[in-house]
PDB file of N, CA and C in Angstrom:
ATOM      1  N   MET A   1      -1.351  30.352   5.477  1.00 63.00           N
ATOM      2  CA  MET A   1      -0.069  29.453   6.416  1.00 63.00           C
ATOM      3  C   MET A   1      -0.779  28.238   6.497  1.00 63.00           C
ATOM      4  N   GLU A   2      -0.045  27.208   6.435  1.00 71.00           N
ATOM      5  CA  GLU A   2      -0.558  25.666   6.726  1.00 71.00           C
ATOM      6  C   GLU A   2       0.099  25.274   7.721  1.00 71.00           C
ATOM      7  N   THR A   3      -0.857  24.481   8.529  1.00 83.00           N
ATOM      8  CA  THR A   3      -0.407  24.228   9.962  1.00 83.00           C
ATOM      9  C   THR A   3       0.118  22.685   9.875  1.00 83.00           C
ATOM     10  N   SER A   4       0.737  22.246  11.050  1.00 82.00           N
ATOM     11  CA  SER A   4       1.163  20.892  10.804  1.00 82.00           C
ATOM     12  C   SER A   4       0.153  19.778  10.592  1.00 82.00           C
ATOM     13  N   THR A   5      -0.916  20.204  11.245  1.00 86.00           N
ATOM     14  CA  THR A   5      -1.874  19.204  10.593  1.00 86.00           C
ATOM     15  C   THR A   5      -2.317  19.174   9.407  1.00 86.00           C
ATOM     16  N   ASP A   6      -2.416  20.073   8.607  1.00 86.00           N
ATOM     17  CA  ASP A   6      -2.662  20.514   7.144  1.00 86.00           C
ATOM     18  C   ASP A   6      -1.565  19.605   6.291  1.00 86.00           C
ATOM     19  N   THR A   7      -0.460  19.882   6.760  1.00 88.00           N
ATOM     20  CA  THR A   7       0.759  19.175   6.098  1.00 88.00           C
ATOM     21  C   THR A   7       0.624  17.719   6.087  1.00 88.00           C
ATOM     22  N   GLN A   8       0.485  17.168   7.445  1.00 88.00           N
ATOM     23  CA  GLN A   8       0.378  15.673   7.738  1.00 88.00           C
ATOM     24  C   GLN A   8      -0.794  15.034   6.991  1.00 88.00           C
ATOM     25  N   LYS A   9      -1.945  15.853   6.863  1.00 89.00           N
ATOM     26  CA  LYS A   9      -2.967  15.026   5.936  1.00 89.00           C
ATOM     27  C   LYS A   9      -2.725  15.213   4.346  1.00 89.00           C
ATOM     28  N   LYS A  10      -1.891  16.322   4.197  1.00 91.00           N
ATOM     29  CA  LYS A  10      -1.277  16.390   2.446  1.00 91.00           C
ATOM     30  C   LYS A  10      -0.410  15.195   2.264  1.00 91.00           C
ATOM     31  N   MET A  11       0.152  14.905   3.664  1.00 91.00           N
ATOM     32  CA  MET A  11       1.279  13.802   3.203  1.00 91.00           C
ATOM     33  C   MET A  11       0.626  12.340   3.664  1.00 91.00           C
ATOM     34  N   GLU A  12      -0.598  12.096   4.297  1.00 88.00           N
ATOM     35  CA  GLU A  12      -1.215  11.008   4.388  1.00 88.00           C
ATOM     36  C   GLU A  12      -2.141  10.548   2.894  1.00 88.00           C
ATOM     37  N   LEU A  13      -2.561  11.966   2.590  1.00 91.00           N
ATOM     38  CA  LEU A  13      -3.359  11.485   1.222  1.00 91.00           C
ATOM     39  C   LEU A  13      -2.418  11.155   0.270  1.00 91.00           C
ATOM     40  N   ARG A  14      -1.244  11.907   0.062  1.00 93.00           N
ATOM     41  CA  ARG A  14      -0.254  11.640  -1.146  1.00 93.00           C
ATOM     42  C   ARG A  14      -0.060  10.026  -0.722  1.00 93.00           C
ATOM     43  N   ARG A  15       0.510   9.919   0.439  1.00 90.00           N
ATOM     44  CA  ARG A  15       0.867   8.500   0.460  1.00 90.00           C
ATOM     45  C   ARG A  15      -0.080   7.476   0.065  1.00 90.00           C
ATOM     46  N   GLY A  16      -1.402   7.480   0.514  1.00 90.00           N
ATOM     47  CA  GLY A  16      -2.769   6.942   0.155  1.00 90.00           C
ATOM     48  C   GLY A  16      -2.938   6.660  -1.385  1.00 90.00           C
ATOM     49  N   VAL A  17      -2.484   7.637  -2.125  1.00 93.00           N
ATOM     50  CA  VAL A  17      -2.626   7.936  -3.613  1.00 93.00           C
ATOM     51  C   VAL A  17      -1.455   6.898  -3.973  1.00 93.00           C
ATOM     52  N   ILE A  18      -0.100   7.056  -3.706  1.00 94.00           N
ATOM     53  CA  ILE A  18       0.931   6.482  -4.133  1.00 94.00           C
ATOM     54  C   ILE A  18       0.607   4.929  -3.840  1.00 94.00           C
ATOM     55  N   VAL A  19       0.231   4.273  -2.866  1.00 93.00           N
ATOM     56  CA  VAL A  19      -0.254   2.913  -2.380  1.00 93.00           C
ATOM     57  C   VAL A  19      -1.275   2.325  -3.625  1.00 93.00           C
ATOM     58  N   PHE A  20      -2.224   3.299  -3.807  1.00 94.00           N
ATOM     59  CA  PHE A  20      -3.437   2.924  -4.559  1.00 94.00           C
ATOM     60  C   PHE A  20      -2.897   2.640  -5.981  1.00 94.00           C
ATOM     61  N   ALA A  21      -1.901   3.611  -6.391  1.00 96.00           N
ATOM     62  CA  ALA A  21      -1.259   3.517  -7.564  1.00 96.00           C
ATOM     63  C   ALA A  21      -0.711   2.237  -7.701  1.00 96.00           C
ATOM     64  N   ALA A  22       0.316   2.074  -6.725  1.00 96.00           N
ATOM     65  CA  ALA A  22       1.024   0.663  -6.829  1.00 96.00           C
ATOM     66  C   ALA A  22       0.493  -0.514  -6.816  1.00 96.00           C
ATOM     67  N   LEU A  23      -0.760  -0.388  -6.116  1.00 96.00           N
ATOM     68  CA  LEU A  23      -1.698  -1.607  -5.948  1.00 96.00           C
ATOM     69  C   LEU A  23      -2.188  -1.784  -7.545  1.00 96.00           C
ATOM     70  N   ALA A  24      -2.627  -0.807  -8.302  1.00 97.00           N
ATOM     71  CA  ALA A  24      -3.075  -0.906  -9.751  1.00 97.00           C
ATOM     72  C   ALA A  24      -1.990  -1.486 -10.767  1.00 97.00           C
ATOM     73  N   VAL A  25      -0.636  -0.819 -10.259  1.00 97.00           N
ATOM     74  CA  VAL A  25       0.218  -1.592 -11.151  1.00 97.00           C
ATOM     75  C   VAL A  25       0.754  -2.814 -11.077  1.00 97.00           C
ATOM     76  N   LEU A  26       0.564  -3.397  -9.270  1.00 97.00           N
ATOM     77  CA  LEU A  26       0.728  -4.792  -9.389  1.00 97.00           C
ATOM     78  C   LEU A  26      -0.208  -5.589  -9.787  1.00 97.00           C
ATOM     79  N   THR A  27      -1.541  -5.029  -9.755  1.00 96.00           N
ATOM     80  CA  THR A  27      -2.679  -5.802 -10.410  1.00 96.00           C
ATOM     81  C   THR A  27      -2.500  -6.039 -11.930  1.00 96.00           C
ATOM     82  N   VAL A  28      -2.376  -4.991 -12.552  1.00 97.00           N
ATOM     83  CA  VAL A  28      -1.747  -5.094 -14.132  1.00 97.00           C
ATOM     84  C   VAL A  28      -0.667  -6.225 -14.236  1.00 97.00           C
ATOM     85  N   ILE A  29       0.456  -6.138 -13.449  1.00 95.00           N
ATOM     86  CA  ILE A  29       1.147  -7.242 -13.837  1.00 95.00           C
ATOM     87  C   ILE A  29       0.914  -8.491 -13.345  1.00 95.00           C
ATOM     88  N   GLU A  30      -0.069  -8.816 -12.413  1.00 94.00           N
ATOM     89  CA  GLU A  30      -0.494  -9.772 -11.842  1.00 94.00           C
ATOM     90  C   GLU A  30      -1.556 -10.175 -13.071  1.00 94.00           C
ATOM     91  N   TYR A  31      -2.182  -9.658 -13.634  1.00 94.00           N
ATOM     92  CA  TYR A  31      -3.092  -9.958 -14.954  1.00 94.00           C
ATOM     93  C   TYR A  31      -2.163 -10.470 -15.667  1.00 94.00           C
ATOM     94  N   PHE A  32      -1.102  -9.793 -16.344  1.00 94.00           N
ATOM     95  CA  PHE A  32      -0.424  -9.970 -17.658  1.00 94.00           C
ATOM     96  C   PHE A  32       0.637 -11.737 -16.950  1.00 94.00           C
ATOM     97  N   LEU A  33       0.831 -11.787 -15.894  1.00 92.00           N
ATOM     98  CA  LEU A  33       1.543 -12.940 -15.458  1.00 92.00           C
ATOM     99  C   LEU A  33       0.249 -14.068 -15.538  1.00 92.00           C
ATOM    100  N   GLY A  34      -0.674 -13.754 -15.415  1.00 91.00           N
ATOM    101  CA  GLY A  34      -1.971 -15.002 -15.203  1.00 91.00           C
ATOM    102  C   GLY A  34      -2.280 -15.394 -16.392  1.00 91.00           C
ATOM    103  N   THR A  35      -2.062 -14.332 -17.546  1.00 93.00           N
ATOM    104  CA  THR A  35      -2.720 -14.603 -18.727  1.00 93.00           C
ATOM    105  C   THR A  35      -1.344 -15.388 -19.560  1.00 93.00           C
ATOM    106  N   HIS A  36      -0.251 -15.416 -19.055  1.00 90.00           N
ATOM    107  CA  HIS A  36       0.983 -15.834 -19.842  1.00 90.00           C
ATOM    108  C   HIS A  36       1.420 -16.969 -19.190  1.00 90.00           C
ATOM    109  N   ALA A  37       0.679 -17.894 -18.563  1.00 83.00           N
ATOM    110  CA  ALA A  37       1.163 -19.172 -18.174  1.00 83.00           C
ATOM    111  C   ALA A  37       2.845 -18.863 -17.184  1.00 83.00           C
ATOM    112  N   ALA A  38       2.648 -17.965 -16.501  1.00 82.00           N
ATOM    113  CA  ALA A  38       3.842 -17.448 -15.756  1.00 82.00           C
ATOM    114  C   ALA A  38       3.924 -18.462 -14.462  1.00 82.00           C
ATOM    115  N   PRO A  39       5.006 -18.730 -13.456  1.00 90.00           N
ATOM    116  CA  PRO A  39       4.765 -19.800 -12.799  1.00 90.00           C
ATOM    117  C   PRO A  39       4.058 -19.463 -11.560  1.00 90.00           C
ATOM    118  N   THR A  40       3.173 -20.030 -10.747  1.00 92.00           N
ATOM    119  CA  THR A  40       2.358 -19.409  -9.691  1.00 92.00           C
ATOM    120  C   THR A  40       2.749 -18.863  -8.997  1.00 92.00           C
ATOM    121  N   ILE A  41       4.406 -18.930  -8.685  1.00 94.00           N
ATOM    122  CA  ILE A  41       4.758 -18.492  -6.954  1.00 94.00           C
ATOM    123  C   ILE A  41       5.151 -16.969  -7.360  1.00 94.00           C
ATOM    124  N   PHE A  42       5.020 -16.286  -8.632  1.00 93.00           N
ATOM    125  CA  PHE A  42       5.094 -15.041  -9.087  1.00 93.00           C
ATOM    126  C   PHE A  42       3.652 -14.109  -8.557  1.00 93.00           C
ATOM    127  N   LEU A  43       2.444 -15.345  -8.834  1.00 94.00           N
ATOM    128  CA  LEU A  43       1.232 -14.773  -8.452  1.00 94.00           C
ATOM    129  C   LEU A  43       1.031 -14.408  -6.937  1.00 94.00           C
ATOM    130  N   TRP A  44       1.512 -15.614  -6.275  1.00 95.00           N
ATOM    131  CA  TRP A  44       1.650 -15.577  -4.699  1.00 95.00           C
ATOM    132  C   TRP A  44       2.386 -14.568  -4.256  1.00 95.00           C
ATOM    133  N   LEU A  45       3.614 -14.421  -4.777  1.00 96.00           N
ATOM    134  CA  LEU A  45       4.250 -13.055  -4.335  1.00 96.00           C
ATOM    135  C   LEU A  45       3.598 -11.783  -4.576  1.00 96.00           C
ATOM    136  N   ILE A  46       3.186 -11.667  -5.599  1.00 96.00           N
ATOM    137  CA  ILE A  46       2.545 -10.293  -5.797  1.00 96.00           C
ATOM    138  C   ILE A  46       1.036 -10.361  -5.071  1.00 96.00           C
ATOM    139  N   ALA A  47       0.581 -11.017  -4.885  1.00 96.00           N
ATOM    140  CA  ALA A  47      -0.816 -11.152  -4.156  1.00 96.00           C
ATOM    141  C   ALA A  47      -0.194 -10.974  -2.426  1.00 96.00           C
ATOM    142  N   LEU A  48       0.741 -11.574  -2.077  1.00 97.00           N
ATOM    143  CA  LEU A  48       1.244 -11.359  -0.642  1.00 97.00           C
ATOM    144  C   LEU A  48       1.414  -9.970  -0.428  1.00 97.00           C
ATOM    145  N   LEU A  49       2.320  -9.745  -1.522  1.00 97.00           N
ATOM    146  CA  LEU A  49       2.876  -8.084  -1.221  1.00 97.00           C
ATOM    147  C   LEU A  49       1.513  -6.911  -1.387  1.00 97.00           C
ATOM    148  N   LYS A  50       0.465  -7.552  -2.394  1.00 96.00           N
ATOM    149  CA  LYS A  50      -0.723  -6.553  -2.364  1.00 96.00           C
ATOM    150  C   LYS A  50      -1.309  -6.672  -1.063  1.00 96.00           C
ATOM    151  N   ALA A  51      -1.617  -7.757  -0.389  1.00 95.00           N
ATOM    152  CA  ALA A  51      -2.068  -7.899   1.026  1.00 95.00           C
ATOM    153  C   ALA A  51      -1.346  -7.288   2.035  1.00 95.00           C
ATOM    154  N   GLY A  52      -0.436  -7.316   2.049  1.00 93.00           N
ATOM    155  CA  GLY A  52       0.849  -6.251   2.995  1.00 93.00           C
ATOM    156  C   GLY A  52       0.573  -4.859   2.732  1.00 93.00           C
ATOM    157  N   LEU A  53       0.570  -4.347   1.765  1.00 92.00           N
ATOM    158  CA  LEU A  53       0.448  -3.194   1.397  1.00 92.00           C
ATOM    159  C   LEU A  53      -0.988  -2.343   1.864  1.00 92.00           C
ATOM    160  N   VAL A  54      -1.824  -3.154   1.567  1.00 92.00           N
ATOM    161  CA  VAL A  54      -3.373  -3.223   2.147  1.00 92.00           C
ATOM    162  C   VAL A  54      -3.413  -3.150   3.819  1.00 92.00           C
ATOM    163  N   ILE A  55      -2.854  -3.838   4.322  1.00 90.00           N
ATOM    164  CA  ILE A  55      -2.811  -4.223   5.686  1.00 90.00           C
ATOM    165  C   ILE A  55      -2.245  -2.875   6.408  1.00 90.00           C
ATOM    166  N   TRP A  56      -0.650  -2.611   6.025  1.00 86.00           N
ATOM    167  CA  TRP A  56      -0.093  -1.767   6.441  1.00 86.00           C
ATOM    168  C   TRP A  56      -0.299  -0.360   6.329  1.00 86.00           C
ATOM    169  N   PHE A  57      -0.984   0.309   5.186  1.00 86.00           N
ATOM    170  CA  PHE A  57      -1.090   1.437   4.613  1.00 86.00           C
ATOM    171  C   PHE A  57      -2.887   1.900   5.000  1.00 86.00           C
ATOM    172  N   TYR A  58      -3.654   0.865   4.911  1.00 83.00           N
ATOM    173  CA  TYR A  58      -5.225   1.053   4.788  1.00 83.00           C
ATOM    174  C   TYR A  58      -6.072   0.662   5.938  1.00 83.00           C
ATOM    175  N   MET A  59      -5.106  -0.215   6.753  1.00 83.00           N
ATOM    176  CA  MET A  59      -5.747  -0.374   7.936  1.00 83.00           C
ATOM    177  C   MET A  59      -4.806  -0.014   9.073  1.00 83.00           C
ATOM    178  N   HIS A  60      -3.680   0.641   8.813  1.00 77.00           N
ATOM    179  CA  HIS A  60      -3.007   1.431   9.708  1.00 77.00           C
ATOM    180  C   HIS A  60      -2.440   0.620  11.013  1.00 77.00           C
ATOM    181  N   ILE A  61      -1.628  -0.490  10.592  1.00 76.00           N
ATOM    182  CA  ILE A  61      -1.199  -1.266  11.539  1.00 76.00           C
ATOM    183  C   ILE A  61      -0.191  -0.910  11.913  1.00 76.00           C
ATOM    184  N   GLN A  62       0.459  -0.123  11.396  1.00 72.00           N
ATOM    185  CA  GLN A  62       1.961   0.733  11.576  1.00 72.00           C
ATOM    186  C   GLN A  62       1.704   1.491  12.836  1.00 72.00           C
ATOM    187  N   ARG A  63       0.246   1.800  13.261  1.00 73.00           N
ATOM    188  CA  ARG A  63      -0.108   2.790  14.358  1.00 73.00           C
ATOM    189  C   ARG A  63       0.258   1.963  15.518  1.00 73.00           C
ATOM    190  N   ALA A  64      -0.130   0.515  15.327  1.00 75.00           N
ATOM    191  CA  ALA A  64      -0.194  -0.127  16.660  1.00 75.00           C
ATOM    192  C   ALA A  64       1.371  -0.516  17.049  1.00 75.00           C
ATOM    193  N   PHE A  65       2.144  -0.195  16.173  1.00 76.00           N
ATOM    194  CA  PHE A  65       3.766  -0.341  16.520  1.00 76.00           C
ATOM    195  C   PHE A  65       4.746   0.802  16.964  1.00 76.00           C
ATOM    196  N   ARG A  66       3.587   1.936  16.917  1.00 74.00           N
ATOM    197  CA  ARG A  66       4.436   3.140  17.371  1.00 74.00           C
ATOM    198  C   ARG A  66       4.277   3.398  19.033  1.00 74.00           C
ATOM    199  N   GLU A  67       5.337   4.331  19.442  1.00 71.00           N
ATOM    200  CA  GLU A  67       5.513   4.420  20.903  1.00 71.00           C
ATOM    201  C   GLU A  67       4.196   5.320  21.150  1.00 71.00           C
ATOM    202  N   GLU A  68       3.938   4.911  22.382  1.00 65.00           N
ATOM    203  CA  GLU A  68       2.618   5.778  22.773  1.00 65.00           C
ATOM    204  C   GLU A  68       3.064   7.522  23.011  1.00 65.00           C
ATOM    205  N   GLY A  69       2.022   8.398  23.127  1.00 55.00           N
ATOM    206  CA  GLY A  69       2.372   9.539  22.998  1.00 55.00           C
ATOM    207  C   GLY A  69       2.329  10.519  21.694  1.00 55.00           C
ATOM    208  N   GLY A  70       2.347  10.000  20.625  1.00 54.00           N
ATOM    209  CA  GLY A  70       2.279  10.646  19.210  1.00 54.00           C
ATOM    210  C   GLY A  70       1.113  10.390  18.720  1.00 54.00           C
ATOM    211  N   HIS A  71       0.129  10.939  19.033  1.00 53.00           N
ATOM    212  CA  HIS A  71      -1.207  10.467  18.574  1.00 53.00           C
ATOM    213  C   HIS A  71      -1.268  10.930  17.198  1.00 53.00           C
TER     214      HIS A  71
END
């Protein structure tokens, strides 16, 4: 029988893996655009998106905006 803590840990792990995969895909796209003379704005947008993903999911910034009581 799984407890809610186990389920939550599995969800967090799954989310972390999905974000990691998204970062990997964005890096491949970034490399492709960088080697094929794409406009620099696309590289900036991808870099900002990747930075946002890292800050939001791996640095757990979303916890700072949660209401108190839900540890």
